[in-house]
Amino acid sequence: MRDALDATPYDALLLLSFGGPEGPDDVVPFLENVTRGRGIPKERLKEVGRHYFLFGGVSPINDQNRALLDALRKDFADHGLDLPIYWGNRNWAPYLTDTLREMVADGRRRVLVLATSAYASYSGCRQYRENLADALATLEAEGLELPKVDKLRHYFNHPGFLEPMIEGVLRSLADLPEGVRDGAHLAFSTHSIPNASADTSGPAEDHGDGGAYVKQHLDTARLIADAVRERTGVDHPWQLVYQSRSGAPHIPWLEPDICDHLEERHAAAVPAVVMAPIGFVSDHMEVLYDLDTEAKAKAEELGLPVRRSATVGADPRFAAAIRELVLERAAAESGLQVTPCALGALGASHNLCPVGCCPARTPRPAAAGADSPYA
């Protein structure tokens, strides 16, 4: 790695996120963006949007991204890394295409992308890359000079991502009544996806039962559970569970669901559960509703003490991890020797998504990968 904090050849970082409504009038148009092409009636979207209406029609994700932007800019400035940071969303303002157009107007020609998804999957990686390709195609049709776009590797096992979650679990355990604390189980939660998508997640060599998606989450959960045992002296049983299923009932999705898991733990006389949403970067709507609302209601119904630990959000250690990942990738692109920072059994993920990585059912162009039409 270079001694100076030099991000060359990159001249900008793009925070790329999902987006969310910022008021009641935004909810249905936002959901129309998310589900475009699926033929879902507006009345059904209004029903789905009830989660947002419970919170005033505002998703917390945009404010959380603003906080992360502030944390990244502060960290970069504090460490002398002169790299401008932009923000674009897939499904709501600021839209990705508009942000890329702004970056081109600002003279940015080599862009590094940070996606707010830490793991391999179609919806967590390739779909972001497809959206990048769509945006670049729009700019190309407008006659603009296209920047070269690369994407940061998956960061699920970076210490700066893990440490805030470890501390979050420790705080949640400490908040439980003393009589149930040592017997508490850990439920590591992530977004359920169709089994078929999980099985084909990651590079082709990782395809199989659960694919890279399940392997990466299991490795993350194991690292956190091991750290908790080392720091408390208590070996808490744990399991990977899923939430936020949204597909048709006849299509198999990853299980068990968090609420079903709480029922099973209660039936097994487990005294308490800590829910740790390791699959999410911030406390956005699916965390606030599916865990803080539905799962906690289920636990209250069962009389089961539960706590929900925090996501990494804008934690300074996460911001520092992103800086390290930026410098790591910049050094590699400059032909310098790089030792990637990664914990656990899986090691550092690839920098360039290979052909066949997290394929879609219907092939579409995707940027920032070995099969990118915008190399």
PDB file of C-alpha atoms in Angstrom, residues 24-262:
ATOM      1  CA  PRO A  24     -46.813   9.773   2.561  1.00  0.00           C
ATOM      2  CA  ASP A  25     -47.243  10.992  -1.030  1.00  0.00           C
ATOM      3  CA  ASP A  26     -43.987   9.272  -1.992  1.00  0.00           C
ATOM      4  CA  VAL A  27     -44.896   5.777  -0.788  1.00  0.00           C
ATOM      5  CA  VAL A  28     -46.856   4.378  -3.742  1.00  0.00           C
ATOM      6  CA  PRO A  29     -44.647   6.025  -6.434  1.00  0.00           C
ATOM      7  CA  PHE A  30     -41.601   4.614  -4.625  1.00  0.00           C
ATOM      8  CA  LEU A  31     -43.113   1.117  -4.558  1.00  0.00           C
ATOM      9  CA  GLU A  32     -44.001   1.480  -8.246  1.00  0.00           C
ATOM     10  CA  ASN A  33     -40.310   2.122  -8.915  1.00  0.00           C
ATOM     11  CA  VAL A  34     -39.272  -0.907  -6.861  1.00  0.00           C
ATOM     12  CA  THR A  35     -41.761  -3.261  -8.551  1.00  0.00           C
ATOM     13  CA  ARG A  36     -41.681  -1.814 -12.084  1.00  0.00           C
ATOM     14  CA  GLY A  37     -42.325  -4.444 -14.744  1.00  0.00           C
ATOM     15  CA  ARG A  38     -43.986  -6.924 -12.377  1.00  0.00           C
ATOM     16  CA  GLY A  39     -47.580  -5.839 -13.097  1.00  0.00           C
ATOM     17  CA  ILE A  40     -48.540  -5.318  -9.440  1.00  0.00           C
ATOM     18  CA  PRO A  41     -51.811  -3.336  -9.094  1.00  0.00           C
ATOM     19  CA  LYS A  42     -51.734   0.027  -7.319  1.00  0.00           C
ATOM     20  CA  GLU A  43     -54.189  -1.212  -4.679  1.00  0.00           C
ATOM     21  CA  ARG A  44     -51.766  -3.996  -3.779  1.00  0.00           C
ATOM     22  CA  LEU A  45     -48.956  -1.454  -3.514  1.00  0.00           C
ATOM     23  CA  LYS A  46     -51.044   0.609  -1.100  1.00  0.00           C
ATOM     24  CA  GLU A  47     -51.450  -2.512   1.032  1.00  0.00           C
ATOM     25  CA  VAL A  48     -47.714  -3.186   0.943  1.00  0.00           C
ATOM     26  CA  GLY A  49     -47.069   0.464   1.785  1.00  0.00           C
ATOM     27  CA  ARG A  50     -48.835   0.170   5.147  1.00  0.00           C
ATOM     28  CA  HIS A  51     -45.454  -0.473   6.777  1.00  0.00           C
ATOM     29  CA  TYR A  52     -44.304   2.957   5.647  1.00  0.00           C
ATOM     30  CA  PHE A  53     -47.552   4.649   6.629  1.00  0.00           C
ATOM     31  CA  LEU A  54     -47.065   3.370  10.190  1.00  0.00           C
ATOM     32  CA  PHE A  55     -43.937   5.547  10.269  1.00  0.00           C
ATOM     33  CA  GLY A  56     -45.503   8.632   8.695  1.00  0.00           C
ATOM     34  CA  GLY A  57     -44.710   7.508   5.141  1.00  0.00           C
ATOM     35  CA  VAL A  58     -41.011   8.123   5.714  1.00  0.00           C
ATOM     36  CA  SER A  59     -38.310   5.506   5.321  1.00  0.00           C
ATOM     37  CA  PRO A  60     -35.359   6.059   7.660  1.00  0.00           C
ATOM     38  CA  ILE A  61     -32.884   4.897   5.002  1.00  0.00           C
ATOM     39  CA  ASN A  62     -32.327   8.299   3.395  1.00  0.00           C
ATOM     40  CA  ASP A  63     -31.448  10.033   6.670  1.00  0.00           C
ATOM     41  CA  GLN A  64     -29.224   7.089   7.529  1.00  0.00           C
ATOM     42  CA  ASN A  65     -27.420   7.484   4.225  1.00  0.00           C
ATOM     43  CA  ARG A  66     -26.973  11.188   4.923  1.00  0.00           C
ATOM     44  CA  ALA A  67     -25.435  10.276   8.285  1.00  0.00           C
ATOM     45  CA  LEU A  68     -23.122   7.765   6.600  1.00  0.00           C
ATOM     46  CA  LEU A  69     -22.092  10.386   4.043  1.00  0.00           C
ATOM     47  CA  ASP A  70     -21.228  12.770   6.882  1.00  0.00           C
ATOM     48  CA  ALA A  71     -19.231  10.053   8.646  1.00  0.00           C
ATOM     49  CA  LEU A  72     -17.332   9.143   5.477  1.00  0.00           C
ATOM     50  CA  ARG A  73     -16.540  12.763   4.634  1.00  0.00           C
ATOM     51  CA  LYS A  74     -15.329  13.404   8.179  1.00  0.00           C
ATOM     52  CA  ASP A  75     -13.171  10.288   8.194  1.00  0.00           C
ATOM     53  CA  PHE A  76     -11.666  11.074   4.792  1.00  0.00           C
ATOM     54  CA  ALA A  77     -10.934  14.669   5.812  1.00  0.00           C
ATOM     55  CA  ASP A  78      -9.483  13.662   9.183  1.00  0.00           C
ATOM     56  CA  HIS A  79      -7.093  11.247   7.449  1.00  0.00           C
ATOM     57  CA  GLY A  80      -6.138  13.488   4.542  1.00  0.00           C
ATOM     58  CA  LEU A  81      -7.901  11.483   1.843  1.00  0.00           C
ATOM     59  CA  ASP A  82      -9.007  13.969  -0.807  1.00  0.00           C
ATOM     60  CA  LEU A  83     -11.807  12.076  -2.531  1.00  0.00           C
ATOM     61  CA  PRO A  84     -15.241  13.636  -3.189  1.00  0.00           C
ATOM     62  CA  ILE A  85     -18.243  11.506  -2.228  1.00  0.00           C
ATOM     63  CA  TYR A  86     -21.577  11.465  -4.085  1.00  0.00           C
ATOM     64  CA  TRP A  87     -24.860   9.718  -3.335  1.00  0.00           C
ATOM     65  CA  GLY A  88     -27.337   8.056  -5.681  1.00  0.00           C
ATOM     66  CA  ASN A  89     -30.293   5.685  -5.168  1.00  0.00           C
ATOM     67  CA  ARG A  90     -31.793   2.928  -7.242  1.00  0.00           C
ATOM     68  CA  ASN A  91     -35.451   3.696  -6.476  1.00  0.00           C
ATOM     69  CA  TRP A  92     -35.830   7.256  -5.174  1.00  0.00           C
ATOM     70  CA  ALA A  93     -34.200  10.667  -5.220  1.00  0.00           C
ATOM     71  CA  PRO A  94     -31.367  11.336  -5.530  1.00  0.00           C
ATOM     72  CA  TYR A  95     -31.605   8.928  -8.458  1.00  0.00           C
ATOM     73  CA  LEU A  96     -28.496   7.106  -9.625  1.00  0.00           C
ATOM     74  CA  THR A  97     -28.706   8.390 -13.200  1.00  0.00           C
ATOM     75  CA  ASP A  98     -28.990  11.995 -12.043  1.00  0.00           C
ATOM     76  CA  THR A  99     -26.021  11.570  -9.711  1.00  0.00           C
ATOM     77  CA  LEU A 100     -23.842  10.014 -12.427  1.00  0.00           C
ATOM     78  CA  ARG A 101     -24.813  12.866 -14.761  1.00  0.00           C
ATOM     79  CA  GLU A 102     -23.722  15.330 -12.061  1.00  0.00           C
ATOM     80  CA  MET A 103     -20.442  13.468 -11.620  1.00  0.00           C
ATOM     81  CA  VAL A 104     -19.723  13.629 -15.346  1.00  0.00           C
ATOM     82  CA  ALA A 105     -20.468  17.366 -15.327  1.00  0.00           C
ATOM     83  CA  ASP A 106     -17.992  17.695 -12.431  1.00  0.00           C
ATOM     84  CA  GLY A 107     -15.325  15.989 -14.498  1.00  0.00           C
ATOM     85  CA  ARG A 108     -15.253  12.667 -12.653  1.00  0.00           C
ATOM     86  CA  ARG A 109     -13.839   9.950 -14.901  1.00  0.00           C
ATOM     87  CA  ARG A 110     -12.963   7.049 -12.583  1.00  0.00           C
ATOM     88  CA  VAL A 111     -15.645   6.224 -10.018  1.00  0.00           C
ATOM     89  CA  LEU A 112     -15.542   3.728  -7.178  1.00  0.00           C
ATOM     90  CA  VAL A 113     -18.947   2.535  -5.926  1.00  0.00           C
ATOM     91  CA  LEU A 114     -19.918   1.630  -2.360  1.00  0.00           C
ATOM     92  CA  ALA A 115     -23.194  -0.325  -2.292  1.00  0.00           C
ATOM     93  CA  THR A 116     -25.122  -0.448   0.981  1.00  0.00           C
ATOM     94  CA  SER A 117     -25.213  -4.238   0.825  1.00  0.00           C
ATOM     95  CA  ALA A 118     -22.402  -6.301   2.326  1.00  0.00           C
ATOM     96  CA  TYR A 119     -23.105  -9.735   0.841  1.00  0.00           C
ATOM     97  CA  ALA A 120     -23.258 -11.548  -2.491  1.00  0.00           C
ATOM     98  CA  SER A 121     -26.673 -12.093  -4.086  1.00  0.00           C
ATOM     99  CA  TYR A 122     -28.605 -10.961  -7.131  1.00  0.00           C
ATOM    100  CA  SER A 123     -30.575  -8.312  -5.220  1.00  0.00           C
ATOM    101  CA  GLY A 124     -27.602  -7.316  -3.070  1.00  0.00           C
ATOM    102  CA  CYS A 125     -24.974  -7.008  -5.804  1.00  0.00           C
ATOM    103  CA  ARG A 126     -25.767  -7.785  -9.427  1.00  0.00           C
ATOM    104  CA  GLN A 127     -28.987  -5.760  -9.434  1.00  0.00           C
ATOM    105  CA  TYR A 128     -26.990  -2.734  -8.312  1.00  0.00           C
ATOM    106  CA  ARG A 129     -24.592  -3.435 -11.175  1.00  0.00           C
ATOM    107  CA  GLU A 130     -27.514  -3.694 -13.608  1.00  0.00           C
ATOM    108  CA  ASN A 131     -28.791  -0.319 -12.416  1.00  0.00           C
ATOM    109  CA  LEU A 132     -25.321   1.122 -12.986  1.00  0.00           C
ATOM    110  CA  ALA A 133     -25.357  -0.248 -16.544  1.00  0.00           C
ATOM    111  CA  ASP A 134     -28.821   1.233 -17.164  1.00  0.00           C
ATOM    112  CA  ALA A 135     -27.648   4.640 -15.919  1.00  0.00           C
ATOM    113  CA  LEU A 136     -24.502   4.522 -18.054  1.00  0.00           C
ATOM    114  CA  ALA A 137     -26.598   3.573 -21.087  1.00  0.00           C
ATOM    115  CA  THR A 138     -28.784   6.636 -20.505  1.00  0.00           C
ATOM    116  CA  LEU A 139     -25.741   8.901 -20.293  1.00  0.00           C
ATOM    117  CA  GLU A 140     -24.298   7.299 -23.411  1.00  0.00           C
ATOM    118  CA  ALA A 141     -27.553   7.987 -25.288  1.00  0.00           C
ATOM    119  CA  GLU A 142     -27.257  11.612 -24.188  1.00  0.00           C
ATOM    120  CA  GLY A 143     -23.802  11.801 -25.760  1.00  0.00           C
ATOM    121  CA  LEU A 144     -21.973  12.250 -22.473  1.00  0.00           C
ATOM    122  CA  GLU A 145     -18.474  10.981 -21.799  1.00  0.00           C
ATOM    123  CA  LEU A 146     -18.854   7.897 -19.627  1.00  0.00           C
ATOM    124  CA  PRO A 147     -16.808   7.430 -16.468  1.00  0.00           C
ATOM    125  CA  LYS A 148     -15.211   4.062 -15.747  1.00  0.00           C
ATOM    126  CA  VAL A 149     -17.063   2.556 -12.808  1.00  0.00           C
ATOM    127  CA  ASP A 150     -15.768  -0.056 -10.346  1.00  0.00           C
ATOM    128  CA  LYS A 151     -17.487  -1.485  -7.256  1.00  0.00           C
ATOM    129  CA  LEU A 152     -15.940  -2.108  -3.846  1.00  0.00           C
ATOM    130  CA  ARG A 153     -15.733  -5.758  -2.829  1.00  0.00           C
ATOM    131  CA  HIS A 154     -18.114  -7.318  -0.317  1.00  0.00           C
ATOM    132  CA  TYR A 155     -17.226  -6.188   3.198  1.00  0.00           C
ATOM    133  CA  PHE A 156     -19.207  -8.623   5.373  1.00  0.00           C
ATOM    134  CA  ASN A 157     -16.021  -9.902   7.061  1.00  0.00           C
ATOM    135  CA  HIS A 158     -14.115  -6.637   7.404  1.00  0.00           C
ATOM    136  CA  PRO A 159     -13.288  -5.859  11.073  1.00  0.00           C
ATOM    137  CA  GLY A 160     -14.792  -2.367  10.755  1.00  0.00           C
ATOM    138  CA  PHE A 161     -18.130  -3.912   9.779  1.00  0.00           C
ATOM    139  CA  LEU A 162     -17.995  -6.686  12.383  1.00  0.00           C
ATOM    140  CA  GLU A 163     -16.854  -4.784  15.468  1.00  0.00           C
ATOM    141  CA  PRO A 164     -19.891  -2.467  15.778  1.00  0.00           C
ATOM    142  CA  MET A 165     -22.186  -5.499  15.492  1.00  0.00           C
ATOM    143  CA  ILE A 166     -20.203  -7.430  18.116  1.00  0.00           C
ATOM    144  CA  GLU A 167     -20.546  -4.510  20.518  1.00  0.00           C
ATOM    145  CA  GLY A 168     -24.234  -4.219  19.655  1.00  0.00           C
ATOM    146  CA  VAL A 169     -24.833  -7.839  20.664  1.00  0.00           C
ATOM    147  CA  LEU A 170     -22.856  -7.339  23.876  1.00  0.00           C
ATOM    148  CA  ARG A 171     -24.950  -4.270  24.766  1.00  0.00           C
ATOM    149  CA  SER A 172     -28.166  -6.165  24.053  1.00  0.00           C
ATOM    150  CA  LEU A 173     -27.087  -9.071  26.242  1.00  0.00           C
ATOM    151  CA  ALA A 174     -26.176  -6.671  29.046  1.00  0.00           C
ATOM    152  CA  ASP A 175     -29.628  -5.084  28.766  1.00  0.00           C
ATOM    153  CA  LEU A 176     -31.398  -8.397  29.418  1.00  0.00           C
ATOM    154  CA  PRO A 177     -32.435  -9.262  32.978  1.00  0.00           C
ATOM    155  CA  GLU A 178     -29.575 -10.966  34.778  1.00  0.00           C
ATOM    156  CA  GLY A 179     -31.576 -14.132  35.343  1.00  0.00           C
ATOM    157  CA  VAL A 180     -31.996 -14.844  31.627  1.00  0.00           C
ATOM    158  CA  ARG A 181     -28.830 -13.243  30.231  1.00  0.00           C
ATOM    159  CA  ASP A 182     -26.437 -16.197  30.215  1.00  0.00           C
ATOM    160  CA  GLY A 183     -29.056 -18.522  28.717  1.00  0.00           C
ATOM    161  CA  ALA A 184     -29.978 -16.145  25.883  1.00  0.00           C
ATOM    162  CA  HIS A 185     -29.795 -17.417  22.321  1.00  0.00           C
ATOM    163  CA  LEU A 186     -28.551 -15.268  19.425  1.00  0.00           C
ATOM    164  CA  ALA A 187     -30.711 -15.010  16.308  1.00  0.00           C
ATOM    165  CA  PHE A 188     -28.623 -13.586  13.462  1.00  0.00           C
ATOM    166  CA  SER A 189     -31.136 -12.191  10.990  1.00  0.00           C
ATOM    167  CA  THR A 190     -30.922 -11.314   7.320  1.00  0.00           C
ATOM    168  CA  HIS A 191     -33.243 -10.772   4.364  1.00  0.00           C
ATOM    169  CA  SER A 192     -34.843 -13.938   3.070  1.00  0.00           C
ATOM    170  CA  ILE A 193     -34.443 -14.480  -0.665  1.00  0.00           C
ATOM    171  CA  PRO A 194     -35.699 -17.246  -2.983  1.00  0.00           C
ATOM    172  CA  ASN A 195     -33.761 -20.498  -2.561  1.00  0.00           C
ATOM    173  CA  ALA A 196     -32.942 -20.426  -6.273  1.00  0.00           C
ATOM    174  CA  SER A 197     -31.328 -16.983  -5.913  1.00  0.00           C
ATOM    175  CA  ALA A 198     -29.373 -18.045  -2.846  1.00  0.00           C
ATOM    176  CA  ASP A 199     -28.134 -21.225  -4.566  1.00  0.00           C
ATOM    177  CA  THR A 200     -26.669 -19.225  -7.478  1.00  0.00           C
ATOM    178  CA  SER A 201     -25.232 -16.377  -5.403  1.00  0.00           C
ATOM    179  CA  GLY A 202     -21.560 -15.572  -5.715  1.00  0.00           C
ATOM    180  CA  PRO A 203     -19.114 -16.942  -8.315  1.00  0.00           C
ATOM    181  CA  ALA A 204     -20.021 -20.189 -10.072  1.00  0.00           C
ATOM    182  CA  GLU A 205     -17.702 -22.232  -7.840  1.00  0.00           C
ATOM    183  CA  ASP A 206     -19.776 -21.150  -4.812  1.00  0.00           C
ATOM    184  CA  HIS A 207     -23.096 -22.177  -6.345  1.00  0.00           C
ATOM    185  CA  GLY A 208     -24.972 -24.920  -4.521  1.00  0.00           C
ATOM    186  CA  ASP A 209     -27.079 -25.183  -1.405  1.00  0.00           C
ATOM    187  CA  GLY A 210     -27.413 -21.571  -0.198  1.00  0.00           C
ATOM    188  CA  GLY A 211     -24.528 -20.363  -2.357  1.00  0.00           C
ATOM    189  CA  ALA A 212     -22.227 -17.558  -1.242  1.00  0.00           C
ATOM    190  CA  TYR A 213     -25.151 -15.702   0.355  1.00  0.00           C
ATOM    191  CA  VAL A 214     -25.669 -18.264   3.114  1.00  0.00           C
ATOM    192  CA  LYS A 215     -21.952 -19.064   3.468  1.00  0.00           C
ATOM    193  CA  GLN A 216     -21.064 -15.409   3.994  1.00  0.00           C
ATOM    194  CA  HIS A 217     -23.815 -14.833   6.548  1.00  0.00           C
ATOM    195  CA  LEU A 218     -22.870 -17.984   8.459  1.00  0.00           C
ATOM    196  CA  ASP A 219     -19.239 -16.860   8.555  1.00  0.00           C
ATOM    197  CA  THR A 220     -20.274 -13.416   9.839  1.00  0.00           C
ATOM    198  CA  ALA A 221     -22.538 -14.929  12.496  1.00  0.00           C
ATOM    199  CA  ARG A 222     -19.808 -17.323  13.613  1.00  0.00           C
ATOM    200  CA  LEU A 223     -17.267 -14.511  13.929  1.00  0.00           C
ATOM    201  CA  ILE A 224     -19.650 -12.441  16.065  1.00  0.00           C
ATOM    202  CA  ALA A 225     -20.682 -15.391  18.245  1.00  0.00           C
ATOM    203  CA  ASP A 226     -17.035 -16.338  18.804  1.00  0.00           C
ATOM    204  CA  ALA A 227     -16.150 -12.767  19.772  1.00  0.00           C
ATOM    205  CA  VAL A 228     -19.083 -12.616  22.200  1.00  0.00           C
ATOM    206  CA  ARG A 229     -17.946 -15.874  23.814  1.00  0.00           C
ATOM    207  CA  GLU A 230     -14.377 -14.601  24.151  1.00  0.00           C
ATOM    208  CA  ARG A 231     -15.480 -11.334  25.774  1.00  0.00           C
ATOM    209  CA  THR A 232     -18.168 -12.706  28.101  1.00  0.00           C
ATOM    210  CA  GLY A 233     -16.992 -16.229  28.849  1.00  0.00           C
ATOM    211  CA  VAL A 234     -20.477 -17.477  27.897  1.00  0.00           C
ATOM    212  CA  ASP A 235     -21.104 -19.680  24.860  1.00  0.00           C
ATOM    213  CA  HIS A 236     -24.471 -18.461  23.566  1.00  0.00           C
ATOM    214  CA  PRO A 237     -26.187 -20.833  21.111  1.00  0.00           C
ATOM    215  CA  TRP A 238     -26.957 -19.137  17.808  1.00  0.00           C
ATOM    216  CA  GLN A 239     -28.752 -19.613  14.495  1.00  0.00           C
ATOM    217  CA  LEU A 240     -29.027 -17.791  11.173  1.00  0.00           C
ATOM    218  CA  VAL A 241     -32.656 -16.778  10.574  1.00  0.00           C
ATOM    219  CA  TYR A 242     -34.492 -14.799   7.917  1.00  0.00           C
ATOM    220  CA  GLN A 243     -37.024 -12.002   7.632  1.00  0.00           C
ATOM    221  CA  SER A 244     -38.871  -9.764   5.166  1.00  0.00           C
ATOM    222  CA  ARG A 245     -40.055 -12.463   2.794  1.00  0.00           C
ATOM    223  CA  SER A 246     -42.126 -10.925  -0.013  1.00  0.00           C
ATOM    224  CA  GLY A 247     -42.521 -13.633  -2.663  1.00  0.00           C
ATOM    225  CA  ALA A 248     -45.383 -15.856  -3.778  1.00  0.00           C
ATOM    226  CA  PRO A 249     -46.198 -18.593  -1.228  1.00  0.00           C
ATOM    227  CA  HIS A 250     -45.463 -21.447  -3.668  1.00  0.00           C
ATOM    228  CA  ILE A 251     -41.861 -20.315  -4.281  1.00  0.00           C
ATOM    229  CA  PRO A 252     -39.363 -21.644  -1.691  1.00  0.00           C
ATOM    230  CA  TRP A 253     -37.523 -18.903   0.213  1.00  0.00           C
ATOM    231  CA  LEU A 254     -34.812 -19.199   2.835  1.00  0.00           C
ATOM    232  CA  GLU A 255     -36.087 -20.223   6.275  1.00  0.00           C
ATOM    233  CA  PRO A 256     -36.665 -20.180   9.230  1.00  0.00           C
ATOM    234  CA  ASP A 257     -38.527 -16.903   9.530  1.00  0.00           C
ATOM    235  CA  ILE A 258     -37.607 -14.890  12.623  1.00  0.00           C
ATOM    236  CA  CYS A 259     -41.108 -15.108  14.110  1.00  0.00           C
ATOM    237  CA  ASP A 260     -41.249 -18.873  13.594  1.00  0.00           C
ATOM    238  CA  HIS A 261     -37.816 -19.098  15.187  1.00  0.00           C
ATOM    239  CA  LEU A 262     -38.981 -17.171  18.255  1.00  0.00           C
TER     240      LEU A 262
END
